[in-house]
Amino acid sequence: MAKDYYETLGINKGASKDEIKKAFYKLAHKYHPDKKGGNEAKFKEVNEAYQVLSDDSKRSKYDQFGSGFENMGAGGFGGQGRGFEGFDFSGFQNGGADFDFGNLNDIFSDFFGGNMGGDRTQTRRGRDISTEIQISFSDSIFGVNRKVLITKTSQCMTCHGSGAKTGTKMETCKNCNGQGKIREQKRTIFGNIASTKICEVCLGVGEVPKEICETCKGKGVLRREEEISISIPAGIRDGEMIRMTGAGEAISKGATGDLYIKINVTPHPIFKREGNDLVMNLNLKLSDALLGIKYPIQTLDGEIEVTIPEGVSINEILRVRGKGVPIGKNKRGDLLIKLNIKLPSKISRKAREVIEELKKEGI
Ligand SMILES: [Zn+2]
Ligand SMILES: [Zn+2]
């Protein structure tokens, strides 16, 4: 139904700006919803008419493309459906509530400069999803393959995404004649605007199955539990994120989203990571520190024997080459062993005698 803004305000087409203003004030006063006997719907109509007719450029466009302009009025946008994500119409559609049409021009420029005027046939893409997994410290150092079960929209295994019943063929989409997109002309206050949108029947493919797959009801995708194998690289750090391209949610006739996996590493009771080196503390007896000893140590690679040279001091660090974090293919960081000499808190009488002897030796 075409709106006649002149009729709404009860004026004729040649009305002056002053006449428009007067008519608006009179009617706005009459229909104001806060007043007893007010009429919100009428008030909105009056306001809408005034916003257009009081603006010279809008008025002339309205005079030229009356009905086209009307289509763009509140509610006219709503039916457009897809393609307006991220664009908030609420302010416009509820414009009558607060009568703020100040951003009308912005809305129009967004509308035509962005989604509407452009080609709306960009690739459909499934959602990105994320999950977390916990791995041991050792697995974080050497890498590991893990499998996870994720319930998500995935490609249909029966039809492999085609949506067609096995053994049946595809046929040209009648809605778009196989073009995959539909051109539409819109008459607007800015003239005729051509836009292209994805065909809603074939979703841009141009073909539809003759008979649809029963498993997915022709969608090519369905929600199911999928086992995903994740290859966690050697040397990954706690909190690092792995991105698996195409392992996210599938979408009918579109690209699959990505899967992000956050890796949580369980701390190790002995080893800590410092860059590409592993660090551990080793408590030595005083006599071992003085005389030197061979010491068995459990590393992440299994047991090794380290030689503690005689006369080591507190906080000295022994470096075991190549027992740290893998760097690339053939290189590894080192294992650093921080020596701590444990002094006895109590000594026997005999030990005291011996130490007295050591003292005489100047030790
Ligand atoms: Zn299927
Ligand atoms: Zn189509």
CSV table of C-alpha atoms and ligand atoms in Angstrom, one decimal:
chain,number,residue,atom,x,y,z
A,1,MET,CA,0.0,0.0,0.0
A,2,ALA,CA,1.5,3.3,-1.1
A,3,LYS,CA,1.6,5.9,1.6
A,4,ASP,CA,0.7,9.4,0.7
A,5,TYR,CA,2.7,11.6,3.0
A,6,TYR,CA,0.8,14.7,1.8
A,7,GLU,CA,-2.5,13.1,2.6
A,8,THR,CA,-1.1,12.0,6.0
A,9,LEU,CA,-0.3,15.6,6.9
A,10,GLY,CA,-3.5,16.8,5.3
A,11,ILE,CA,-1.8,19.2,2.9
A,12,ASN,CA,-1.6,19.5,-0.8
A,13,LYS,CA,1.4,18.7,-3.0
A,14,GLY,CA,2.5,22.3,-3.4
A,15,ALA,CA,2.5,23.0,0.4
A,16,SER,CA,5.2,25.3,1.6
A,17,LYS,CA,7.7,24.4,4.2
A,18,ASP,CA,5.8,26.4,6.8
A,19,GLU,CA,2.6,24.7,5.9
A,20,ILE,CA,4.2,21.3,6.3
A,21,LYS,CA,5.6,22.3,9.7
A,22,LYS,CA,2.3,23.7,11.0
A,23,ALA,CA,0.4,20.6,9.8
A,24,PHE,CA,2.9,18.4,11.5
A,25,TYR,CA,2.8,20.2,14.8
A,26,LYS,CA,-1.0,20.2,14.8
A,27,LEU,CA,-1.2,16.5,14.1
A,28,ALA,CA,1.7,15.5,16.4
A,29,HIS,CA,0.0,17.4,19.2
A,30,LYS,CA,-3.3,15.6,18.4
A,31,TYR,CA,-1.9,12.1,18.2
A,32,HIS,CA,0.9,12.2,20.7
A,33,PRO,CA,0.8,8.8,22.5
A,34,ASP,CA,1.5,10.3,25.9
A,35,LYS,CA,-1.8,12.2,25.6
A,36,LYS,CA,-5.1,11.0,26.5
A,37,GLY,CA,-6.8,9.8,23.3
A,38,GLY,CA,-3.4,9.8,21.6
A,39,ASN,CA,-2.7,7.4,18.8
A,40,GLU,CA,0.8,6.0,18.5
A,41,ALA,CA,0.4,4.5,15.1
A,42,LYS,CA,-1.0,7.7,13.6
A,43,PHE,CA,1.7,9.7,15.4
A,44,LYS,CA,4.4,7.5,13.8
A,45,GLU,CA,2.8,8.0,10.4
A,46,VAL,CA,2.7,11.7,10.8
A,47,ASN,CA,6.3,11.8,12.0
A,48,GLU,CA,7.4,9.6,9.1
A,49,ALA,CA,5.7,11.9,6.6
A,50,TYR,CA,7.2,15.0,8.2
A,51,GLN,CA,10.7,13.6,8.2
A,52,VAL,CA,10.5,13.1,4.5
A,53,LEU,CA,8.6,16.2,3.4
A,54,SER,CA,10.5,18.6,5.6
A,55,ASP,CA,13.7,17.6,3.9
A,56,ASP,CA,14.1,19.1,0.5
A,57,SER,CA,16.1,16.4,-1.1
A,58,LYS,CA,14.0,13.6,0.4
A,59,ARG,CA,10.9,15.4,-0.6
A,60,SER,CA,11.9,15.7,-4.2
A,61,LYS,CA,12.9,12.0,-4.3
A,62,TYR,CA,9.7,11.1,-2.7
A,63,ASP,CA,7.8,13.1,-5.3
A,64,GLN,CA,9.7,11.3,-8.0
A,65,PHE,CA,9.7,7.7,-6.6
A,66,GLY,CA,6.8,7.8,-4.3
A,67,SER,CA,6.1,4.1,-4.0
A,68,GLY,CA,9.7,3.1,-4.2
A,69,PHE,CA,10.4,5.3,-1.3
A,70,GLU,CA,7.6,3.8,0.6
A,71,ASN,CA,9.0,0.3,0.2
A,72,MET,CA,12.0,1.5,2.0
A,73,GLY,CA,10.1,2.8,4.9
A,74,ALA,CA,10.0,1.1,8.3
A,75,GLY,CA,9.3,-2.6,7.8
A,76,GLY,CA,10.3,-2.6,4.2
A,77,PHE,CA,13.7,-3.8,5.1
A,78,GLY,CA,12.7,-6.6,7.3
A,79,GLY,CA,11.7,-9.0,4.6
A,80,GLN,CA,15.1,-9.0,2.9
A,81,GLY,CA,16.4,-11.6,5.2
A,82,ARG,CA,19.9,-12.8,4.6
A,83,GLY,CA,22.7,-10.5,3.9
A,84,PHE,CA,22.0,-8.0,6.6
A,85,GLU,CA,23.9,-9.6,9.4
A,86,GLY,CA,25.7,-7.1,11.5
A,87,PHE,CA,23.3,-4.3,10.5
A,88,ASP,CA,21.0,-3.2,13.1
A,89,PHE,CA,17.6,-2.1,11.9
A,90,SER,CA,16.0,-1.8,15.2
A,91,GLY,CA,16.8,1.9,15.4
A,92,PHE,CA,15.1,2.5,12.2
A,93,GLN,CA,12.1,0.3,12.6
A,94,ASN,CA,11.4,1.7,16.0
A,95,GLY,CA,12.1,5.1,14.7
A,96,GLY,CA,8.7,6.3,15.6
A,97,ALA,CA,9.3,5.7,19.2
A,98,ASP,CA,12.0,8.3,19.7
A,99,PHE,CA,11.7,10.1,16.4
A,100,ASP,CA,15.4,10.1,15.9
A,101,PHE,CA,15.9,10.0,12.2
A,102,GLY,CA,19.2,11.7,12.4
A,103,ASN,CA,21.0,8.6,11.2
A,104,LEU,CA,18.7,7.9,8.3
A,105,ASN,CA,21.3,8.9,5.8
A,106,ASP,CA,23.8,6.6,7.4
A,107,ILE,CA,21.4,3.8,7.2
A,108,PHE,CA,20.8,4.4,3.6
A,109,SER,CA,24.4,4.7,2.7
A,110,ASP,CA,25.1,1.4,4.6
A,111,PHE,CA,22.2,-0.1,2.8
A,112,PHE,CA,23.2,0.8,-0.6
A,113,GLY,CA,26.9,1.1,-0.3
A,114,GLY,CA,27.3,-2.2,1.5
A,115,ASN,CA,25.2,-5.2,1.3
A,116,MET,CA,22.3,-4.1,-0.9
A,117,GLY,CA,24.1,-2.5,-3.8
A,118,GLY,CA,26.9,-5.0,-3.9
A,119,ASP,CA,26.9,-8.6,-5.1
A,120,ARG,CA,25.4,-10.7,-2.3
A,121,THR,CA,26.8,-13.9,-3.7
A,122,GLN,CA,29.8,-14.2,-1.4
A,123,THR,CA,30.7,-17.8,-0.3
A,124,ARG,CA,28.7,-19.3,2.5
A,125,ARG,CA,30.8,-20.4,5.3
A,126,GLY,CA,30.2,-22.7,8.3
A,127,ARG,CA,30.8,-21.6,11.9
A,128,ASP,CA,34.2,-21.8,13.5
A,129,ILE,CA,34.2,-23.9,16.6
A,130,SER,CA,36.7,-24.4,19.4
A,131,THR,CA,37.6,-27.0,21.9
A,132,GLU,CA,40.3,-27.6,24.6
A,133,ILE,CA,42.4,-30.7,25.3
A,134,GLN,CA,44.6,-31.6,28.1
A,135,ILE,CA,47.9,-33.3,27.4
A,136,SER,CA,50.8,-34.5,29.5
A,137,PHE,CA,54.0,-32.5,29.8
A,138,SER,CA,55.9,-35.2,28.0
A,139,ASP,CA,53.4,-35.2,25.1
A,140,SER,CA,53.8,-31.4,24.9
A,141,ILE,CA,57.6,-31.9,24.4
A,142,PHE,CA,57.5,-34.7,21.9
A,143,GLY,CA,54.2,-34.1,20.2
A,144,VAL,CA,51.2,-36.5,20.1
A,145,ASN,CA,48.2,-37.5,18.0
A,146,ARG,CA,44.9,-37.2,19.8
A,147,LYS,CA,41.4,-38.0,18.8
A,148,VAL,CA,38.4,-36.1,20.0
A,149,LEU,CA,34.7,-36.6,19.4
A,150,ILE,CA,32.9,-33.4,18.5
A,151,THR,CA,29.2,-33.1,17.9
A,152,LYS,CA,28.8,-30.5,15.1
A,153,THR,CA,27.2,-29.9,11.8
A,154,SER,CA,29.2,-32.1,9.4
A,155,GLN,CA,29.0,-33.2,5.8
A,156,CYS,CA,26.5,-36.0,5.3
A,157,MET,CA,28.3,-39.3,4.8
A,158,THR,CA,25.5,-40.8,2.7
A,159,CYS,CA,25.5,-38.2,-0.1
A,160,HIS,CA,29.0,-36.6,0.6
A,161,GLY,CA,27.4,-33.2,0.7
A,162,SER,CA,25.5,-33.2,-2.5
A,163,GLY,CA,22.1,-33.7,-0.9
A,164,ALA,CA,21.1,-36.1,-3.7
A,165,LYS,CA,19.9,-39.6,-3.2
A,166,THR,CA,22.6,-42.1,-4.0
A,167,GLY,CA,22.6,-42.9,-7.7
A,168,THR,CA,20.3,-40.1,-8.7
A,169,LYS,CA,21.3,-37.1,-10.8
A,170,MET,CA,21.2,-33.4,-10.3
A,171,GLU,CA,19.1,-31.2,-12.4
A,172,THR,CA,19.2,-27.5,-13.2
A,173,CYS,CA,17.7,-25.3,-10.6
A,174,LYS,CA,14.4,-23.9,-11.9
A,175,ASN,CA,14.4,-20.9,-9.6
A,176,CYS,CA,17.5,-19.4,-11.0
A,177,ASN,CA,17.8,-21.3,-14.3
A,178,GLY,CA,21.1,-22.7,-13.2
A,179,GLN,CA,22.7,-19.3,-12.6
A,180,GLY,CA,23.0,-19.8,-8.8
A,181,LYS,CA,22.0,-16.2,-8.3
A,182,ILE,CA,19.1,-14.0,-8.9
A,183,ARG,CA,19.2,-10.5,-10.1
A,184,GLU,CA,16.7,-8.1,-8.7
A,185,GLN,CA,15.8,-4.6,-9.6
A,186,LYS,CA,14.6,-2.3,-6.9
A,187,ARG,CA,12.9,1.0,-7.4
A,188,THR,CA,14.1,3.4,-4.8
A,189,ILE,CA,14.4,7.0,-4.1
A,190,PHE,CA,17.9,6.8,-5.6
A,191,GLY,CA,16.6,5.3,-8.8
A,192,ASN,CA,16.6,1.7,-9.9
A,193,ILE,CA,19.2,-0.3,-8.2
A,194,ALA,CA,20.2,-3.7,-9.4
A,195,SER,CA,21.5,-6.3,-7.0
A,196,THR,CA,22.3,-10.0,-7.1
A,197,LYS,CA,21.6,-12.5,-4.4
A,198,ILE,CA,22.3,-16.1,-4.0
A,199,CYS,CA,19.4,-18.3,-5.2
A,200,GLU,CA,17.6,-19.5,-2.1
A,201,VAL,CA,16.7,-22.9,-3.6
A,202,CYS,CA,20.1,-24.2,-4.8
A,203,LEU,CA,22.2,-21.9,-2.6
A,204,GLY,CA,24.3,-20.7,-5.5
A,205,VAL,CA,25.1,-24.0,-7.0
A,206,GLY,CA,22.7,-23.8,-9.9
A,207,GLU,CA,21.7,-27.4,-9.6
A,208,VAL,CA,19.3,-29.3,-7.3
A,209,PRO,CA,19.1,-33.0,-6.7
A,210,LYS,CA,16.3,-34.8,-8.6
A,211,GLU,CA,15.7,-36.9,-5.5
A,212,ILE,CA,16.9,-35.8,-2.1
A,213,CYS,CA,19.2,-37.8,0.2
A,214,GLU,CA,17.1,-39.2,3.0
A,215,THR,CA,19.8,-39.1,5.6
A,216,CYS,CA,20.2,-35.3,5.5
A,217,LYS,CA,16.9,-34.4,3.9
A,218,GLY,CA,18.7,-32.9,0.9
A,219,LYS,CA,20.8,-30.5,2.9
A,220,GLY,CA,24.1,-32.2,2.4
A,221,VAL,CA,24.9,-31.6,6.0
A,222,LEU,CA,23.6,-32.8,9.3
A,223,ARG,CA,24.5,-32.7,13.0
A,224,ARG,CA,26.5,-35.7,14.1
A,225,GLU,CA,29.3,-36.8,16.2
A,226,GLU,CA,32.6,-36.7,14.4
A,227,GLU,CA,35.9,-38.1,15.4
A,228,ILE,CA,38.7,-35.7,14.7
A,229,SER,CA,42.3,-36.6,14.7
A,230,ILE,CA,44.5,-33.8,16.0
A,231,SER,CA,48.2,-33.8,15.4
A,232,ILE,CA,49.8,-31.9,18.2
A,233,PRO,CA,53.3,-30.8,17.2
A,234,ALA,CA,56.4,-31.3,19.4
A,235,GLY,CA,57.3,-28.4,21.6
A,236,ILE,CA,53.8,-27.0,22.0
A,237,ARG,CA,53.3,-24.7,24.9
A,238,ASP,CA,50.6,-24.5,27.5
A,239,GLY,CA,47.7,-22.4,26.2
A,240,GLU,CA,48.7,-22.5,22.6
A,241,MET,CA,46.0,-22.8,20.0
A,242,ILE,CA,46.0,-25.1,17.0
A,243,ARG,CA,43.8,-24.2,14.0
A,244,MET,CA,42.5,-26.9,11.8
A,245,THR,CA,41.2,-25.4,8.6
A,246,GLY,CA,38.0,-27.0,7.5
A,247,ALA,CA,37.4,-29.0,10.7
A,248,GLY,CA,34.7,-26.6,11.9
A,249,GLU,CA,31.0,-26.7,11.1
A,250,ALA,CA,29.8,-27.6,7.6
A,251,ILE,CA,27.2,-25.6,5.8
A,252,SER,CA,25.0,-26.5,2.9
A,253,LYS,CA,26.8,-25.7,-0.3
A,254,GLY,CA,29.5,-23.7,1.4
A,255,ALA,CA,32.9,-23.7,2.9
A,256,THR,CA,33.4,-25.5,6.2
A,257,GLY,CA,34.5,-23.4,9.1
A,258,ASP,CA,37.7,-24.0,11.2
A,259,LEU,CA,38.3,-25.8,14.4
A,260,TYR,CA,40.4,-24.1,17.1
A,261,ILE,CA,41.9,-26.4,19.7
A,262,LYS,CA,43.4,-24.9,22.9
A,263,ILE,CA,46.1,-27.0,24.3
A,264,ASN,CA,46.4,-27.2,28.1
A,265,VAL,CA,49.6,-28.8,29.3
A,266,THR,CA,49.7,-30.6,32.7
A,267,PRO,CA,52.7,-29.3,34.7
A,268,HIS,CA,55.4,-31.9,35.4
A,269,PRO,CA,56.5,-32.6,39.0
A,270,ILE,CA,60.2,-32.5,38.1
A,271,PHE,CA,60.8,-30.7,34.8
A,272,LYS,CA,60.0,-27.1,33.9
A,273,ARG,CA,60.4,-25.6,30.5
A,274,GLU,CA,62.7,-22.6,29.9
A,275,GLY,CA,62.6,-21.8,26.2
A,276,ASN,CA,63.9,-24.9,24.5
A,277,ASP,CA,65.6,-26.2,27.5
A,278,LEU,CA,64.2,-28.4,30.3
A,279,VAL,CA,65.2,-27.5,33.8
A,280,MET,CA,65.3,-29.7,36.9
A,281,ASN,CA,66.7,-29.5,40.4
A,282,LEU,CA,68.9,-32.2,41.9
A,283,ASN,CA,69.8,-32.6,45.5
A,284,LEU,CA,73.3,-33.8,46.2
A,285,LYS,CA,74.8,-35.0,49.4
A,286,LEU,CA,77.8,-33.0,50.7
A,287,SER,CA,80.2,-35.8,50.2
A,288,ASP,CA,78.9,-36.4,46.6
A,289,ALA,CA,79.4,-32.7,45.9
A,290,LEU,CA,83.0,-32.9,47.3
A,291,LEU,CA,84.0,-36.2,45.8
A,292,GLY,CA,82.0,-36.4,42.6
A,293,ILE,CA,79.7,-39.3,41.6
A,294,LYS,CA,77.8,-40.8,38.8
A,295,TYR,CA,74.1,-40.3,39.3
A,296,PRO,CA,71.1,-42.0,37.6
A,297,ILE,CA,68.5,-39.5,36.4
A,298,GLN,CA,65.0,-40.1,35.0
A,299,THR,CA,64.6,-37.8,32.0
A,300,LEU,CA,61.7,-37.7,29.6
A,301,ASP,CA,63.7,-39.9,27.3
A,302,GLY,CA,64.3,-42.5,30.0
A,303,GLU,CA,67.0,-43.0,32.5
A,304,ILE,CA,70.4,-41.6,31.9
A,305,GLU,CA,73.6,-41.4,34.0
A,306,VAL,CA,75.1,-38.0,34.7
A,307,THR,CA,78.6,-37.5,36.1
A,308,ILE,CA,78.8,-35.0,38.9
A,309,PRO,CA,82.4,-33.8,38.9
A,310,GLU,CA,84.1,-33.5,42.2
A,311,GLY,CA,84.0,-30.1,43.9
A,312,VAL,CA,80.7,-28.8,42.5
A,313,SER,CA,79.2,-25.8,44.2
A,314,ILE,CA,75.6,-24.9,45.2
A,315,ASN,CA,73.5,-23.7,42.2
A,316,GLU,CA,76.0,-25.0,39.7
A,317,ILE,CA,74.2,-26.1,36.5
A,318,LEU,CA,75.0,-29.2,34.6
A,319,ARG,CA,74.1,-29.2,31.0
A,320,VAL,CA,73.0,-32.4,29.3
A,321,ARG,CA,73.0,-31.7,25.6
A,322,GLY,CA,70.2,-32.7,23.4
A,323,LYS,CA,67.7,-33.8,26.1
A,324,GLY,CA,65.5,-30.8,25.9
A,325,VAL,CA,62.7,-29.6,23.6
A,326,PRO,CA,62.9,-30.7,20.0
A,327,ILE,CA,63.6,-27.7,17.6
A,328,GLY,CA,62.8,-28.6,14.1
A,329,LYS,CA,63.7,-32.1,12.9
A,330,ASN,CA,67.0,-33.1,14.3
A,331,LYS,CA,67.8,-30.5,16.9
A,332,ARG,CA,66.9,-30.4,20.5
A,333,GLY,CA,67.4,-28.0,23.4
A,334,ASP,CA,69.3,-29.1,26.5
A,335,LEU,CA,68.5,-30.5,29.9
A,336,LEU,CA,69.8,-28.2,32.6
A,337,ILE,CA,70.3,-29.8,36.1
A,338,LYS,CA,70.5,-27.3,38.9
A,339,LEU,CA,72.6,-28.7,41.7
A,340,ASN,CA,71.5,-28.2,45.2
A,341,ILE,CA,73.8,-29.5,48.0
A,342,LYS,CA,71.8,-30.8,50.9
A,343,LEU,CA,73.6,-30.2,54.1
A,344,PRO,CA,72.8,-32.4,57.0
A,345,SER,CA,70.8,-30.8,59.8
A,346,LYS,CA,72.1,-33.2,62.4
A,347,ILE,CA,75.4,-34.9,62.5
A,348,SER,CA,76.6,-37.8,64.5
A,349,ARG,CA,79.5,-37.7,66.9
A,350,LYS,CA,81.6,-39.6,64.4
A,351,ALA,CA,80.7,-37.3,61.5
A,352,ARG,CA,81.7,-34.4,63.7
A,353,GLU,CA,85.1,-35.9,64.4
A,354,VAL,CA,85.7,-36.4,60.7
A,355,ILE,CA,84.6,-32.9,59.9
A,356,GLU,CA,86.9,-31.6,62.5
A,357,GLU,CA,89.7,-33.5,60.7
A,358,LEU,CA,88.5,-31.8,57.4
A,359,LYS,CA,88.7,-28.5,59.1
A,360,LYS,CA,92.3,-29.1,60.0
A,361,GLU,CA,92.8,-29.8,56.2
A,362,GLY,CA,91.5,-26.4,55.5
A,363,ILE,CA,88.2,-27.6,54.0
B,1,ZN,ZN,22.9,-36.6,2.6
B,2,ZN,ZN,18.9,-21.9,-7.9
